[in-house]
Amino acid sequence: MLSNQQKNQHLMWRAGFGPAAGQLKQLQTLSPQQLFGALQKASAKQPVFLDAADDYLKGLVKGIQEEGMRQMLSAEERRAVQQQTRQAIRSLNLLWLDEMVSSNAQLREKMALFWHGHFASRNLNVFYQQQLLDVIRQHALGSFRDLLHGVSKTAAMIFFLNAQQNRKGHPNENFAREVMELFTLGRGHYTENDVKEAARAFTGWSANLKGEFVFRRFQHDAGAKTVLKRSGNLTGEEVLDLLLDQGQTARFITEKIYRFFVNESVDPAKVDALAVRFYQSDYNIGQLLQDIFTADWFYDEKNIGKRIKSPV
């Protein structure tokens, strides 16, 4: 039978990045439920915005935004922007890594790491990356509904998935396909026609140079659409809510979280029960984690030491 300390060490490695040396006595005296409560409390504050861009880069980008014409930059200025941006992205990664290591908000940062992988994107604009990371960290333990809507409207995701190219009469299906396959339902739970119709609903979505979401209504297809057997003049926001209406979305997200935090070998009955609770809570991420980390089965020996630690 596992001791309290062994259970709490397991909890700290899964719900955070491992126990600090000064926590060893605490691990002996607190129950896992009490320790998880402490982790929740420590992660309750809103995260600070991680800003890795220096004044020089901000000045360059502000000039581009005001002129609205990147092509006015000389070749040397373009190289300077690219070099400064690459350095800023490295600095952003280090800032977040330091937050993971030194912050008391271990639960939030661990969950943010999960969501950062779930909503994977590539973008060389550090300001867009900072915005995406901030949205993820703000909502990491809150509502998956708010998180999905927020991430979907970030400049990083819009430009990564070519949503700004999605126009009435010339739909681009990249975003619609990814949001169904990777962010909500999972492969095999939608049709090609669902993707095509959803893409029409997302027409007109874009972002400006400052990274602010922009809806270009003259580029939006306002005609009737049918997505997942629901018909009407669906908007992009309504399609996201329609995806969240599907119990399969709760099942897909719950299984992925189970694999990340509990065990790669899924227990279907446990995932099903967790998914029902997750769905009924309107996608309360914090409650789902509480259901997992306070369950007796989480501390079964078969779930301890079975996951390869992240390189982080």
Short mmCIF file of C-alpha atoms in Angstrom, two decimals:
data_model
loop_
_atom_site.label_atom_id
_atom_site.label_comp_id
_atom_site.label_asym_id
_atom_site.label_seq_id
_atom_site.Cartn_x
_atom_site.Cartn_y
_atom_site.Cartn_z
CA MET A 1 0.00 0.00 0.00
CA LEU A 2 1.34 3.43 -0.93
CA SER A 3 2.19 5.94 1.78
CA ASN A 4 0.84 9.50 1.77
CA GLN A 5 4.25 10.76 0.65
CA GLN A 6 4.35 8.36 -2.30
CA LYS A 7 0.84 9.36 -3.37
CA ASN A 8 1.67 13.05 -3.05
CA GLN A 9 4.88 12.71 -5.01
CA HIS A 10 2.87 11.04 -7.76
CA LEU A 11 0.36 13.91 -7.62
CA MET A 12 3.06 16.58 -7.79
CA TRP A 13 4.66 15.00 -10.85
CA ARG A 14 1.35 14.68 -12.68
CA ALA A 15 -0.44 17.86 -11.59
CA GLY A 16 2.76 19.90 -11.65
CA PHE A 17 6.43 19.56 -12.44
CA GLY A 18 7.51 17.66 -9.35
CA PRO A 19 7.91 18.50 -5.64
CA ALA A 20 10.38 21.11 -4.45
CA ALA A 21 12.88 20.14 -1.75
CA GLY A 22 11.09 22.35 0.78
CA GLN A 23 7.82 20.49 0.24
CA LEU A 24 8.96 17.07 1.46
CA LYS A 25 7.58 17.52 4.98
CA GLN A 26 4.28 18.77 3.55
CA LEU A 27 4.04 15.66 1.39
CA GLN A 28 4.15 13.50 4.52
CA THR A 29 1.45 15.33 6.46
CA LEU A 30 -1.19 16.29 3.87
CA SER A 31 -3.61 13.89 2.28
CA PRO A 32 -3.61 13.87 -1.55
CA GLN A 33 -7.00 15.60 -1.48
CA GLN A 34 -5.63 18.36 0.76
CA LEU A 35 -2.55 18.75 -1.41
CA PHE A 36 -4.65 19.02 -4.55
CA GLY A 37 -6.74 21.70 -2.84
CA ALA A 38 -3.53 23.61 -2.13
CA LEU A 39 -2.49 23.29 -5.78
CA GLN A 40 -5.89 24.63 -6.86
CA LYS A 41 -5.63 27.59 -4.51
CA ALA A 42 -2.11 28.43 -5.69
CA SER A 43 -3.33 28.48 -9.30
CA ALA A 44 -6.43 30.61 -8.67
CA LYS A 45 -4.78 33.96 -9.45
CA GLN A 46 -4.76 35.25 -13.02
CA PRO A 47 -1.39 34.68 -14.71
CA VAL A 48 0.89 37.58 -15.55
CA PHE A 49 1.30 38.35 -19.25
CA LEU A 50 4.62 37.03 -20.53
CA ASP A 51 6.22 39.74 -22.67
CA ALA A 52 9.47 38.76 -24.37
CA ALA A 53 9.66 41.48 -27.03
CA ASP A 54 12.19 44.25 -26.37
CA ASP A 55 11.58 47.93 -27.09
CA TYR A 56 13.55 47.79 -30.35
CA LEU A 57 11.34 45.06 -31.79
CA LYS A 58 8.19 46.75 -30.51
CA GLY A 59 9.26 49.95 -32.25
CA LEU A 60 9.91 48.17 -35.53
CA VAL A 61 6.58 46.38 -35.44
CA LYS A 62 4.68 49.51 -34.43
CA GLY A 63 6.12 51.26 -37.47
CA ILE A 64 4.97 48.42 -39.72
CA GLN A 65 1.49 48.49 -38.17
CA GLU A 66 1.14 52.23 -38.58
CA GLU A 67 2.30 52.19 -42.17
CA GLY A 68 0.42 48.99 -42.88
CA MET A 69 2.99 48.16 -45.54
CA ARG A 70 5.66 45.63 -44.71
CA GLN A 71 7.01 45.88 -48.25
CA MET A 72 8.30 49.39 -47.43
CA LEU A 73 11.02 47.82 -45.26
CA SER A 74 14.46 47.47 -46.74
CA ALA A 75 16.06 44.03 -46.96
CA GLU A 76 18.27 44.94 -44.01
CA GLU A 77 15.28 46.01 -41.93
CA ARG A 78 13.46 42.77 -42.76
CA ARG A 79 16.46 40.74 -41.62
CA ALA A 80 16.58 42.76 -38.41
CA VAL A 81 12.91 42.08 -37.71
CA GLN A 82 13.34 38.35 -38.40
CA GLN A 83 16.43 38.10 -36.20
CA GLN A 84 14.84 40.02 -33.34
CA THR A 85 11.66 37.95 -33.64
CA ARG A 86 13.52 34.64 -33.47
CA GLN A 87 15.37 35.83 -30.38
CA ALA A 88 12.14 37.05 -28.80
CA ILE A 89 10.44 33.68 -29.36
CA ARG A 90 13.39 31.94 -27.68
CA SER A 91 13.08 34.40 -24.81
CA LEU A 92 9.34 33.74 -24.56
CA ASN A 93 9.98 30.00 -24.29
CA LEU A 94 12.51 30.62 -21.52
CA LEU A 95 10.17 33.00 -19.69
CA TRP A 96 7.43 30.37 -19.68
CA LEU A 97 9.86 27.63 -18.66
CA ASP A 98 10.95 29.77 -15.72
CA GLU A 99 7.29 30.26 -14.80
CA MET A 100 6.78 26.48 -14.84
CA VAL A 101 9.80 25.89 -12.63
CA SER A 102 9.49 28.75 -10.14
CA SER A 103 5.77 29.59 -9.97
CA ASN A 104 3.51 28.22 -7.25
CA ALA A 105 0.80 27.87 -9.92
CA GLN A 106 2.04 24.42 -10.91
CA LEU A 107 -1.40 23.07 -11.76
CA ARG A 108 -2.21 25.95 -14.09
CA GLU A 109 1.12 25.83 -15.90
CA LYS A 110 0.97 22.05 -16.30
CA MET A 111 -2.53 22.31 -17.75
CA ALA A 112 -1.39 25.19 -19.97
CA LEU A 113 1.39 22.94 -21.26
CA PHE A 114 -1.22 20.35 -22.18
CA TRP A 115 -3.40 22.90 -23.99
CA HIS A 116 -0.38 24.36 -25.76
CA GLY A 117 0.16 20.94 -27.32
CA HIS A 118 -3.54 20.45 -28.00
CA PHE A 119 -3.83 23.79 -29.82
CA ALA A 120 -0.49 23.45 -31.58
CA SER A 121 0.44 26.16 -34.07
CA ARG A 122 3.51 27.63 -35.70
CA ASN A 123 3.92 31.33 -36.19
CA LEU A 124 7.08 33.42 -36.28
CA ASN A 125 5.34 36.53 -34.97
CA VAL A 126 6.24 36.70 -31.28
CA PHE A 127 3.35 39.07 -30.52
CA TYR A 128 0.86 36.56 -31.89
CA GLN A 129 2.55 33.75 -29.95
CA GLN A 130 2.40 35.78 -26.75
CA GLN A 131 -1.29 36.41 -27.33
CA LEU A 132 -2.02 32.71 -27.90
CA LEU A 133 -0.05 31.66 -24.82
CA ASP A 134 -1.85 34.27 -22.72
CA VAL A 135 -5.28 33.02 -23.83
CA ILE A 136 -4.25 29.44 -23.01
CA ARG A 137 -2.88 30.33 -19.58
CA GLN A 138 -5.89 32.54 -18.75
CA HIS A 139 -8.35 29.73 -19.46
CA ALA A 140 -6.22 26.66 -18.66
CA LEU A 141 -8.31 25.71 -15.62
CA GLY A 142 -11.54 27.44 -16.58
CA SER A 143 -14.08 26.68 -19.27
CA PHE A 144 -13.08 24.69 -22.35
CA ARG A 145 -15.88 26.54 -24.14
CA ASP A 146 -14.20 29.89 -23.45
CA LEU A 147 -10.80 28.44 -24.27
CA LEU A 148 -11.92 27.06 -27.64
CA HIS A 149 -13.59 30.32 -28.64
CA GLY A 150 -10.61 32.37 -27.43
CA VAL A 151 -7.91 30.32 -29.14
CA SER A 152 -9.92 30.13 -32.36
CA LYS A 153 -9.86 33.92 -32.64
CA THR A 154 -6.16 34.45 -31.96
CA ALA A 155 -4.04 35.78 -34.79
CA ALA A 156 -1.61 32.88 -34.33
CA MET A 157 -4.31 30.30 -35.05
CA ILE A 158 -6.03 32.31 -37.78
CA PHE A 159 -2.83 32.79 -39.78
CA PHE A 160 -1.48 29.30 -39.05
CA LEU A 161 -4.63 27.68 -40.45
CA ASN A 162 -5.15 30.23 -43.26
CA ALA A 163 -8.51 31.36 -41.90
CA GLN A 164 -7.90 34.83 -43.33
CA GLN A 165 -8.04 33.26 -46.81
CA ASN A 166 -11.49 31.78 -46.15
CA ARG A 167 -13.90 33.94 -48.15
CA LYS A 168 -17.41 33.73 -49.53
CA GLY A 169 -17.30 31.80 -52.81
CA HIS A 170 -13.70 30.68 -52.15
CA PRO A 171 -13.77 28.75 -48.87
CA ASN A 172 -10.57 27.49 -47.24
CA GLU A 173 -11.28 24.34 -45.20
CA ASN A 174 -8.10 24.24 -43.10
CA PHE A 175 -9.51 25.76 -39.93
CA ALA A 176 -12.84 23.92 -40.09
CA ARG A 177 -11.06 20.58 -40.54
CA GLU A 178 -8.54 21.15 -37.76
CA VAL A 179 -11.12 22.38 -35.26
CA MET A 180 -13.13 19.18 -35.79
CA GLU A 181 -10.32 16.66 -36.09
CA LEU A 182 -7.82 17.98 -33.54
CA PHE A 183 -9.61 20.40 -31.23
CA THR A 184 -13.05 18.87 -30.60
CA LEU A 185 -14.59 15.72 -32.13
CA GLY A 186 -11.61 13.69 -33.28
CA ARG A 187 -11.20 11.86 -36.57
CA GLY A 188 -14.14 9.76 -37.76
CA HIS A 189 -16.87 11.75 -36.01
CA TYR A 190 -17.74 14.17 -38.80
CA THR A 191 -18.18 14.02 -42.57
CA GLU A 192 -16.42 15.80 -45.40
CA ASN A 193 -19.64 17.70 -45.99
CA ASP A 194 -19.57 18.87 -42.37
CA VAL A 195 -16.11 20.32 -43.01
CA LYS A 196 -17.21 22.06 -46.22
CA GLU A 197 -20.30 23.56 -44.61
CA ALA A 198 -18.44 24.61 -41.46
CA ALA A 199 -15.79 26.30 -43.59
CA ARG A 200 -18.55 28.47 -45.07
CA ALA A 201 -19.62 29.45 -41.55
CA PHE A 202 -16.07 30.61 -40.75
CA THR A 203 -15.76 32.79 -43.86
CA GLY A 204 -14.84 36.37 -43.02
CA TRP A 205 -12.73 35.49 -39.97
CA SER A 206 -9.41 37.32 -39.96
CA ALA A 207 -7.03 39.37 -37.80
CA ASN A 208 -5.33 42.72 -38.25
CA LEU A 209 -1.62 43.48 -37.96
CA LYS A 210 -2.00 44.14 -34.23
CA GLY A 211 -3.32 40.60 -33.76
CA GLU A 212 -6.89 41.68 -33.06
CA PHE A 213 -9.71 39.48 -34.35
CA VAL A 214 -11.57 40.99 -37.30
CA PHE A 215 -14.84 39.83 -38.83
CA ARG A 216 -15.07 40.89 -42.47
CA ARG A 217 -18.81 40.63 -42.99
CA PHE A 218 -18.68 41.27 -46.74
CA GLN A 219 -16.49 38.15 -47.07
CA HIS A 220 -18.87 36.03 -44.98
CA ASP A 221 -21.17 33.48 -46.60
CA ALA A 222 -24.57 34.25 -45.07
CA GLY A 223 -26.37 31.41 -46.84
CA ALA A 224 -27.98 28.40 -45.16
CA LYS A 225 -25.59 25.64 -44.06
CA THR A 226 -25.93 22.17 -42.55
CA VAL A 227 -23.32 21.04 -40.02
CA LEU A 228 -23.72 17.85 -37.97
CA LYS A 229 -27.36 17.66 -39.10
CA ARG A 230 -28.13 21.17 -37.84
CA SER A 231 -29.25 23.63 -40.52
CA GLY A 232 -29.48 27.40 -40.63
CA ASN A 233 -27.52 30.55 -41.34
CA LEU A 234 -24.75 29.32 -39.07
CA THR A 235 -21.92 31.63 -37.99
CA GLY A 236 -18.44 30.52 -36.94
CA GLU A 237 -19.27 31.03 -33.27
CA GLU A 238 -22.41 28.93 -33.65
CA VAL A 239 -20.43 26.11 -35.25
CA LEU A 240 -18.00 26.10 -32.31
CA ASP A 241 -20.95 25.89 -29.91
CA LEU A 242 -22.49 23.14 -32.05
CA LEU A 243 -19.26 21.14 -31.75
CA LEU A 244 -19.39 21.64 -27.98
CA ASP A 245 -22.99 20.38 -27.96
CA GLN A 246 -21.69 16.97 -29.04
CA GLY A 247 -20.96 14.54 -26.23
CA GLN A 248 -18.16 13.19 -28.42
CA THR A 249 -16.21 16.41 -27.88
CA ALA A 250 -16.26 15.86 -24.11
CA ARG A 251 -15.22 12.22 -24.68
CA PHE A 252 -12.37 13.19 -27.02
CA ILE A 253 -10.96 15.86 -24.70
CA THR A 254 -11.36 13.70 -21.58
CA GLU A 255 -9.54 10.75 -23.12
CA LYS A 256 -6.69 12.98 -24.23
CA ILE A 257 -6.40 14.47 -20.72
CA TYR A 258 -6.55 10.98 -19.20
CA ARG A 259 -3.68 9.83 -21.42
CA PHE A 260 -1.63 12.89 -20.47
CA PHE A 261 -2.21 12.87 -16.71
CA VAL A 262 -3.10 9.29 -15.79
CA ASN A 263 -2.01 6.52 -18.13
CA GLU A 264 -1.51 5.99 -21.86
CA SER A 265 -3.53 2.79 -21.46
CA VAL A 266 -7.08 4.10 -21.27
CA ASP A 267 -9.73 2.65 -18.97
CA PRO A 268 -12.84 3.20 -21.15
CA ALA A 269 -15.31 3.00 -18.26
CA LYS A 270 -13.46 5.63 -16.24
CA VAL A 271 -13.05 7.93 -19.24
CA ASP A 272 -16.75 7.59 -20.08
CA ALA A 273 -17.77 8.51 -16.52
CA LEU A 274 -15.37 11.46 -16.45
CA ALA A 275 -16.59 12.65 -19.86
CA VAL A 276 -20.23 12.64 -18.74
CA ARG A 277 -19.34 14.82 -15.75
CA PHE A 278 -17.21 17.10 -17.95
CA TYR A 279 -20.07 17.54 -20.41
CA GLN A 280 -22.66 18.12 -17.68
CA SER A 281 -20.44 20.80 -16.10
CA ASP A 282 -20.39 22.69 -19.43
CA TYR A 283 -16.73 21.81 -19.87
CA ASN A 284 -15.38 22.90 -16.47
CA ILE A 285 -11.70 21.97 -16.76
CA GLY A 286 -10.95 22.48 -13.07
CA GLN A 287 -13.74 20.11 -12.06
CA LEU A 288 -12.50 17.46 -14.48
CA LEU A 289 -9.02 17.65 -12.96
CA GLN A 290 -10.48 17.45 -9.46
CA ASP A 291 -12.44 14.35 -10.46
CA ILE A 292 -9.20 12.78 -11.69
CA PHE A 293 -6.71 13.82 -9.01
CA THR A 294 -8.97 13.10 -6.03
CA ALA A 295 -10.08 9.68 -7.28
CA ASP A 296 -8.70 6.65 -5.43
CA TRP A 297 -7.90 4.91 -8.73
CA PHE A 298 -5.53 7.73 -9.74
CA TYR A 299 -3.19 6.44 -7.01
CA ASP A 300 -3.32 2.80 -8.10
CA GLU A 301 0.17 1.38 -8.58
CA LYS A 302 -0.61 0.66 -12.25
CA ASN A 303 -0.84 4.44 -12.82
CA ILE A 304 2.40 5.36 -11.06
CA GLY A 305 5.60 5.77 -13.03
CA LYS A 306 3.90 4.77 -16.28
CA ARG A 307 4.35 8.01 -18.19
CA ILE A 308 7.54 9.26 -19.80
CA LYS A 309 8.34 12.69 -18.38
CA SER A 310 8.06 15.64 -20.72
CA PRO A 311 11.39 17.18 -21.86
CA VAL A 312 10.21 20.31 -20.01
#
